mmCIF file of C-alpha atoms and ligand atoms in Angstrom:
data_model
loop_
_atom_site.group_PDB
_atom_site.id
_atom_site.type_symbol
_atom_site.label_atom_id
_atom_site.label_comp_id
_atom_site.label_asym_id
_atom_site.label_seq_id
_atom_site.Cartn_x
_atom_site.Cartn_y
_atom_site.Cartn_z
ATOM 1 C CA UNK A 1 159.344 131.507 33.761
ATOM 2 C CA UNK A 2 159.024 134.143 36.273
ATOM 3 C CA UNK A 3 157.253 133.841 39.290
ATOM 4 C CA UNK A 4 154.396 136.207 40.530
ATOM 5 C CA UNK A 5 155.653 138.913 43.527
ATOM 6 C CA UNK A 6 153.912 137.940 46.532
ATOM 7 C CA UNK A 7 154.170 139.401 50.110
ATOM 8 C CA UNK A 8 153.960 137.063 53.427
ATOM 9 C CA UNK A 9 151.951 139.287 55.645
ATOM 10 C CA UNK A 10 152.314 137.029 58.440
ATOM 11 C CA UNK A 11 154.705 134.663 59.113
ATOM 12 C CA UNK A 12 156.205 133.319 62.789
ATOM 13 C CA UNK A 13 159.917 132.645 61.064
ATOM 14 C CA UNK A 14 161.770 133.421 64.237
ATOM 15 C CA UNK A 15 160.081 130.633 66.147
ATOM 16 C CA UNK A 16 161.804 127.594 67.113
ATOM 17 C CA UNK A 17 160.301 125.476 64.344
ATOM 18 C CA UNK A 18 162.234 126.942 61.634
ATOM 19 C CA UNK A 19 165.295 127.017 64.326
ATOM 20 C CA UNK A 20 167.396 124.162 62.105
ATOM 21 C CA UNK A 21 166.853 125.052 58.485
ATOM 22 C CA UNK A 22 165.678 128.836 58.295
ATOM 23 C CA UNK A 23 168.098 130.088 55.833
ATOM 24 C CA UNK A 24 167.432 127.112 53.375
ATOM 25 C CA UNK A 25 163.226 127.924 53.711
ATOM 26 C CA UNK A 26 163.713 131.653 53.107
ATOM 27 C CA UNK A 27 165.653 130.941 49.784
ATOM 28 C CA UNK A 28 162.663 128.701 48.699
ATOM 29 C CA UNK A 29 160.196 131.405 49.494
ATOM 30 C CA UNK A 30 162.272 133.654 47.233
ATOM 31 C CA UNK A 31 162.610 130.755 44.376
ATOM 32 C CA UNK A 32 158.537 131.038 45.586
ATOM 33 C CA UNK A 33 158.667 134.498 44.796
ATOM 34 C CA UNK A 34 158.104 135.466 48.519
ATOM 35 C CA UNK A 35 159.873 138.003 48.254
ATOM 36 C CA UNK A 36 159.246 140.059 51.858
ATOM 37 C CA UNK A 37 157.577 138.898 54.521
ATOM 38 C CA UNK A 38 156.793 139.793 57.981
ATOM 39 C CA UNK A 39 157.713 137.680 61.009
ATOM 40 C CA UNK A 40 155.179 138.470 64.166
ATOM 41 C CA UNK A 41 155.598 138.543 67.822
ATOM 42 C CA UNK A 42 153.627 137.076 70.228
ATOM 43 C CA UNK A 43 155.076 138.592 73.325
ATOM 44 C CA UNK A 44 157.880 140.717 74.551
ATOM 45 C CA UNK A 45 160.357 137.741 74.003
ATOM 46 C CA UNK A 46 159.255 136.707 70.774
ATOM 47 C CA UNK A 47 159.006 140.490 69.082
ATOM 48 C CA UNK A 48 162.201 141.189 70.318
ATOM 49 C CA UNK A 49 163.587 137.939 68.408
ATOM 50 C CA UNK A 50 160.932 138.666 65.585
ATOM 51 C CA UNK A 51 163.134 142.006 65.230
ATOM 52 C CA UNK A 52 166.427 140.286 65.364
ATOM 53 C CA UNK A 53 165.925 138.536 62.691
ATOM 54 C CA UNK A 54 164.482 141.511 61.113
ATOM 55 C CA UNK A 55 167.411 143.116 61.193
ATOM 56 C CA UNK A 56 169.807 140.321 59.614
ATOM 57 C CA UNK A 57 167.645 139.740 56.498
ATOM 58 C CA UNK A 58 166.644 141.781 53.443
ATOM 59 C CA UNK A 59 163.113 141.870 52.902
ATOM 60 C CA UNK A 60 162.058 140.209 56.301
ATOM 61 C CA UNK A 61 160.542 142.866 58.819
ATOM 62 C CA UNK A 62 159.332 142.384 62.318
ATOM 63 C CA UNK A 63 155.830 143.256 64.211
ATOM 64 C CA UNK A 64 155.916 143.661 67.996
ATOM 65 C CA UNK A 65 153.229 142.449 70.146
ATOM 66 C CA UNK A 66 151.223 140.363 72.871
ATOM 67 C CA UNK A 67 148.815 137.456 71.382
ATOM 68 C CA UNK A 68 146.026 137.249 73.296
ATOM 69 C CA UNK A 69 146.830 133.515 74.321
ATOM 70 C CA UNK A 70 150.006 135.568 76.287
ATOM 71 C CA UNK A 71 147.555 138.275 77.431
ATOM 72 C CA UNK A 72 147.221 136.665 80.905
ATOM 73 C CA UNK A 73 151.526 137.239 81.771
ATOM 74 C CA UNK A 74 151.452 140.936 80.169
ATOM 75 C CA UNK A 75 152.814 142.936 82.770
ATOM 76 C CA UNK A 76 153.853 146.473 82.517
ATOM 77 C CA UNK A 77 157.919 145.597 82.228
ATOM 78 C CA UNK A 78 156.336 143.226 78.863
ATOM 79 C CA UNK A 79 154.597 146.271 77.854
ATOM 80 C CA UNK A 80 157.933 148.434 78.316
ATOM 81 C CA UNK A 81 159.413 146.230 75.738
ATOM 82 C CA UNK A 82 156.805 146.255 73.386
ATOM 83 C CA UNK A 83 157.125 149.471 73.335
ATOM 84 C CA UNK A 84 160.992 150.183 72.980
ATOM 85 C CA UNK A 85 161.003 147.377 69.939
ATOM 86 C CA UNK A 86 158.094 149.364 68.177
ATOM 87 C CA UNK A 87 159.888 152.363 68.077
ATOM 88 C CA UNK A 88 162.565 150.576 65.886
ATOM 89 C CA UNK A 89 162.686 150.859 62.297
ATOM 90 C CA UNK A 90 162.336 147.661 61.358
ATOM 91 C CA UNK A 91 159.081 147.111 63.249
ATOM 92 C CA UNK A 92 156.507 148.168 60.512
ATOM 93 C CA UNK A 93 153.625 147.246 62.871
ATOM 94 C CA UNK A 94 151.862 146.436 66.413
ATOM 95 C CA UNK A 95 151.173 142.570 66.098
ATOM 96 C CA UNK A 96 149.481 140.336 66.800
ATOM 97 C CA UNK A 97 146.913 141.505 69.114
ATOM 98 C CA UNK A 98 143.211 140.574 69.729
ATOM 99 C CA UNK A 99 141.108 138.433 71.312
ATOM 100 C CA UNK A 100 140.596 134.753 70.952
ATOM 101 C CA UNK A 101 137.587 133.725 72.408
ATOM 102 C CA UNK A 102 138.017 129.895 71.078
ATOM 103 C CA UNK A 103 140.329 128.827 73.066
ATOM 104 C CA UNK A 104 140.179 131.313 75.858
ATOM 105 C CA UNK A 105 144.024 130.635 77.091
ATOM 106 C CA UNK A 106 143.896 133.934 79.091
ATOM 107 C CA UNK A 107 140.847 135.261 81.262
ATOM 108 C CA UNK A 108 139.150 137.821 78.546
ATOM 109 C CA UNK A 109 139.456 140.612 80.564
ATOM 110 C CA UNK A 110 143.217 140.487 80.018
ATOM 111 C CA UNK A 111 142.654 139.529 76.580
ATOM 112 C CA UNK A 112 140.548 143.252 76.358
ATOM 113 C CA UNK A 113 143.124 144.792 78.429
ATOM 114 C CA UNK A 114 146.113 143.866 76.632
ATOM 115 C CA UNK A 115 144.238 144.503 72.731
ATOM 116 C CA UNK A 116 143.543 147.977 74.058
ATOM 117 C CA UNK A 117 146.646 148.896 75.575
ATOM 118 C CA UNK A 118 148.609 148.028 72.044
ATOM 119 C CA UNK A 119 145.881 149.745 69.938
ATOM 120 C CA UNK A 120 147.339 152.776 71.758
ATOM 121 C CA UNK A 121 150.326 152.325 71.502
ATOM 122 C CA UNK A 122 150.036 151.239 68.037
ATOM 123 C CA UNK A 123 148.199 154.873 67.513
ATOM 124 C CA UNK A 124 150.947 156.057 69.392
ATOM 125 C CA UNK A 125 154.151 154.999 67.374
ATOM 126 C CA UNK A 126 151.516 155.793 63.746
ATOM 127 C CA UNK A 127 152.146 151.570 63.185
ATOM 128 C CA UNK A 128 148.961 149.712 61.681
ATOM 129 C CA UNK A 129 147.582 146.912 63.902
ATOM 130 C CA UNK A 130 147.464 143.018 63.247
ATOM 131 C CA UNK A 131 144.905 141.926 64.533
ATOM 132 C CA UNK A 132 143.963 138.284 65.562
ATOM 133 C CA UNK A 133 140.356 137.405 66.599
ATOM 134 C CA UNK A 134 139.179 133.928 66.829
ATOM 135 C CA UNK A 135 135.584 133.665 68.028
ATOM 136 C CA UNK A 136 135.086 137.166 68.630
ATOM 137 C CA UNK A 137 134.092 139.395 66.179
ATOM 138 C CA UNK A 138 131.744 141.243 67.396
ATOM 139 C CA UNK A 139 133.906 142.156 70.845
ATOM 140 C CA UNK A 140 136.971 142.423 68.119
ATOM 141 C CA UNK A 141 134.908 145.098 66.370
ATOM 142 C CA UNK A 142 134.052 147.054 68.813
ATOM 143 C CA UNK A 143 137.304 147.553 70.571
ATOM 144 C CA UNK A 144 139.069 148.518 67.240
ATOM 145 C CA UNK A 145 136.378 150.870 66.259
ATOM 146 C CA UNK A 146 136.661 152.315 69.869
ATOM 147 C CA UNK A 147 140.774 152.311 70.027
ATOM 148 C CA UNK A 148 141.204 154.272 66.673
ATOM 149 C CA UNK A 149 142.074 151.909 63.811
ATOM 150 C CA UNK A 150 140.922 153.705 61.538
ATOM 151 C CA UNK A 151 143.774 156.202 62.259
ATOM 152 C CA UNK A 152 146.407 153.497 62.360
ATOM 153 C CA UNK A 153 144.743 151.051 59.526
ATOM 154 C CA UNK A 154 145.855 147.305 60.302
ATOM 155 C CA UNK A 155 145.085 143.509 58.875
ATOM 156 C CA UNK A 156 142.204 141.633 60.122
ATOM 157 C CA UNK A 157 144.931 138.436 60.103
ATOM 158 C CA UNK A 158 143.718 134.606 58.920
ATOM 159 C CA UNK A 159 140.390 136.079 58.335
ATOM 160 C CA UNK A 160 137.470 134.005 59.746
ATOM 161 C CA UNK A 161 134.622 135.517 59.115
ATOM 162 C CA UNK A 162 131.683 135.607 56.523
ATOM 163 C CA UNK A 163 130.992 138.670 53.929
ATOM 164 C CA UNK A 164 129.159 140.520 56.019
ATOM 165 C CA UNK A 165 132.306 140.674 58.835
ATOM 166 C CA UNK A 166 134.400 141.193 56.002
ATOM 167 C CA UNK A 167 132.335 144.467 55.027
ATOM 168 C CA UNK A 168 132.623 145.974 58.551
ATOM 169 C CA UNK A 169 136.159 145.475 58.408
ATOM 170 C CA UNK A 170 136.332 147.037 55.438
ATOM 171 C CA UNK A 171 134.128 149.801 56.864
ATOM 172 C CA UNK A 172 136.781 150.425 59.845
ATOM 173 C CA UNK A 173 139.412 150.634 57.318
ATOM 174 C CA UNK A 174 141.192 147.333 57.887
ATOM 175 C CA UNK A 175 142.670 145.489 55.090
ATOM 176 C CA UNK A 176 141.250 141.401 54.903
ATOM 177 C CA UNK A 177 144.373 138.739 55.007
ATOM 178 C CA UNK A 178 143.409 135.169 53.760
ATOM 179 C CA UNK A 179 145.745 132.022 54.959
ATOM 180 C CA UNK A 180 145.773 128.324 53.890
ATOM 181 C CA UNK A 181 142.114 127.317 55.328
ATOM 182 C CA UNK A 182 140.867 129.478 52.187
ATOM 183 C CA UNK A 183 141.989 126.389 50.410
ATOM 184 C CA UNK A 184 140.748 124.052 52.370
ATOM 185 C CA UNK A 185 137.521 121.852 50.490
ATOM 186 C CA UNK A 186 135.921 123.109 53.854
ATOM 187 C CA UNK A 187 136.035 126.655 53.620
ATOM 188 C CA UNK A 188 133.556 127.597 54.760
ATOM 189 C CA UNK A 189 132.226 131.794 53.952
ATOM 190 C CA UNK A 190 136.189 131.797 53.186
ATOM 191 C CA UNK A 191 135.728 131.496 49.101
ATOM 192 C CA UNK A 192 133.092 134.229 49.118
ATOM 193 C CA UNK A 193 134.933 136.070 50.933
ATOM 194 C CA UNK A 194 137.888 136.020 48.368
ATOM 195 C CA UNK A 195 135.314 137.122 45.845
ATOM 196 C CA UNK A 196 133.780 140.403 47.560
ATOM 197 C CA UNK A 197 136.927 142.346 49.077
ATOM 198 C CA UNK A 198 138.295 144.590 46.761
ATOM 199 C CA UNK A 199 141.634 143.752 45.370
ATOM 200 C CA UNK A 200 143.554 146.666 46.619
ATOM 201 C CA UNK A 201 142.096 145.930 50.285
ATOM 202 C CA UNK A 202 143.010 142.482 49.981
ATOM 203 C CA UNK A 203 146.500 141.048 50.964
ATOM 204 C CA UNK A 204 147.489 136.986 51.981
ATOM 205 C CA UNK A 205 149.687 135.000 54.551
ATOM 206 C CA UNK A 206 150.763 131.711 55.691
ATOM 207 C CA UNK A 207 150.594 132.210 59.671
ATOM 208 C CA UNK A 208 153.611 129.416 59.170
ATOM 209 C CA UNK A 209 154.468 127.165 60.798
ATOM 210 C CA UNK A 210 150.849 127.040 61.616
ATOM 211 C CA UNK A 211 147.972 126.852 58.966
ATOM 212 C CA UNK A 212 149.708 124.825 55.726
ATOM 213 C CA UNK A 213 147.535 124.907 52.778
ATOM 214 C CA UNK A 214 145.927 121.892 50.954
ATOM 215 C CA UNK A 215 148.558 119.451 49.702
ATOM 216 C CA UNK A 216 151.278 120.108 52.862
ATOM 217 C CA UNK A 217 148.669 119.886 55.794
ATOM 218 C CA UNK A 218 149.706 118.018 59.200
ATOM 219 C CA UNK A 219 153.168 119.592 58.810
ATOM 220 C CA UNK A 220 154.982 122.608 59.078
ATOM 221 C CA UNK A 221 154.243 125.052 57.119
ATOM 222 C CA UNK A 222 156.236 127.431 55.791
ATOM 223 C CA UNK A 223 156.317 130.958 53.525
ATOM 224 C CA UNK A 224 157.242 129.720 50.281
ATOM 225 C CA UNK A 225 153.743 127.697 50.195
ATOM 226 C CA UNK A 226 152.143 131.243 49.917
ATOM 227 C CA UNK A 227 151.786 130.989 46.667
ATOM 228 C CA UNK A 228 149.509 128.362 47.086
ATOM 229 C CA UNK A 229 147.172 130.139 48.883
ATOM 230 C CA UNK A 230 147.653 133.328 46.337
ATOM 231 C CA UNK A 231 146.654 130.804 43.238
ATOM 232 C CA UNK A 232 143.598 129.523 44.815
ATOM 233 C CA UNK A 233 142.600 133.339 45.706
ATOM 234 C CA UNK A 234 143.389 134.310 42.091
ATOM 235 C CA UNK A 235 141.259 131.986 40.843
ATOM 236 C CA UNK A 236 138.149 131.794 42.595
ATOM 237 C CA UNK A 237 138.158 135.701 41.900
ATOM 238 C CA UNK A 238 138.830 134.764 38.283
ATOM 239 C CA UNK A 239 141.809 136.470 37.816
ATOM 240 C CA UNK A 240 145.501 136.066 36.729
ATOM 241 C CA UNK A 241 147.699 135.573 39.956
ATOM 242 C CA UNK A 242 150.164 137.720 37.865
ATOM 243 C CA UNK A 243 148.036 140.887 39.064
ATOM 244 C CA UNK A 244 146.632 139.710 41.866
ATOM 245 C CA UNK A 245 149.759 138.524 43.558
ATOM 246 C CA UNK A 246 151.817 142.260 42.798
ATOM 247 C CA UNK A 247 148.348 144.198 43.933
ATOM 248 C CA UNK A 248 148.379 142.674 47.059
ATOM 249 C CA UNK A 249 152.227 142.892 47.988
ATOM 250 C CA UNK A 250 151.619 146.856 46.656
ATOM 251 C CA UNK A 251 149.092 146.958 49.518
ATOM 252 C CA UNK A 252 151.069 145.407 52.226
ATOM 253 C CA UNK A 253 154.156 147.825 51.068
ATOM 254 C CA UNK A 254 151.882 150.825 51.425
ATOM 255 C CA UNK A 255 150.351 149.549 54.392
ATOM 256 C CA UNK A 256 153.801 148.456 56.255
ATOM 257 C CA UNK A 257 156.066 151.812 54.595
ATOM 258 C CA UNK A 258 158.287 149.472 52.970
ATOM 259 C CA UNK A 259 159.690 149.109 49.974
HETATM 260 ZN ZN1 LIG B 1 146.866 134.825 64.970
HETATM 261 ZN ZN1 LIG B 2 150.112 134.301 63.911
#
């Protein structure tokens, strides 16, 4: 029985977590049928090893960034280096950036400074953004509409919100990514969420090692659980993950320039 094409828009494979038994979990997200994915950076150190690892494996590509949790250290050597890795091939996009006003790990006015400062040079480069917002929609919003997204396009990554964030997204251009918590029995908006974005602006993600979905949570997670996530998206849309799951990895190839 084959196995539905699915697309890991956002994956941390390069980070330490995976540092023991990486090639063995990127065969299972193949037997998965994860069959690309993209591994984010979260500062200059990380994009730069997001891209070296990039560069070694078929159908893994990288996404240079600052995280707004690293928005605080960001000085203009880090933003150098952002720069010089998103001019490289294998970088298909500026990511992740944002604001995270949950946890507030850097004052916001770096967090503002740093999301704008990549939205340029995401604009700059022609890369769409991933962005990450977390208790901030509204300030998220605003800055996007403001830095030019809608010339770039870009993810609204492990997407938080209720329908009626989901439709300004939309509105700005953005595609919507859904992670595990959209199968969590606490969803939340997440479920109608699944239900209102149009399938062709809709794409998925595991965020591993973070977010597992129901049935692996506490541990690390990892890309070949996507499909997990992709099946319970297929069917609270009421549709066979055998469309769904190639729509959305069509999507994420158009939106990255991949094949
Ligand atoms: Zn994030
Ligand atoms: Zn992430």
């Amino acid at each position: 029985m084959s196995v539905p094409e699915l697309f890991d828009t956002h994956a941390h494979l390069h980070f330490p977590e995976f540092a023991d038994d990486r090639s063995a979990v990127l065969e299972r997200a193949r037997t998965a049928g994860v069959q690309r994915l993209v591994t984010i950076g979260t500062d200059a150190a990380t994009s730069a090893a997001a891209l070296a690892l990039a560069a070694r494996e078929t159908g893994v590509w990288a996404a240079a960034g600052i995280h707004p949790h690293d928005a605080a250290g960001a000085d203009e050597t880090a933003f150098a280096e952002i720069e010089r890795l998103a001019r490289d091939s294998r970088v298909v996009a500026i990511g992740e950036i944002g604001l995270d006003f949950f946890r507030n790990l850097s004052p916001r006015e770096d967090q503002e400074r740093t999301f704008r400062r990549l939205l340029q040079l995401a604009r700059r480069v022609g890369k769409p953004a991933l962005v990450h917002c977390r208790d901030a929609h509204a300030e998220t919003l605003a800055i996007l509409e403001d830095g030019g997204v809608r010339d770039t396009g870009g993810i609204m990554h492990c997407f938080s919100g209720d329908v009626a964030i989901a439709r300004r997204c939309l509105d700005l251009g953005l595609v919507i990514s859904l992670a595990g918590p959209v199968t969590y029995p606490n969803a939340r908006a997440l479920p109608d969420v699944a239900r209102f974005v149009p399938g062709d602006r809709l794409v998925v993600e595991t965020d591993c090692p973070f977010l597992p979905p129901q049935g692996h949570r506490g541990r690390r997670n990892e890309p070949a659980y996507l499909a997990l996530t992709a099946a319970r998206v297929a069917e609270l849309r009421g549709e066979p993950l055998a469309r769904l799951g190639p729509q959305m990895s069509a999507t994420a190839r158009r939106l990255f320039g991949v094949e």
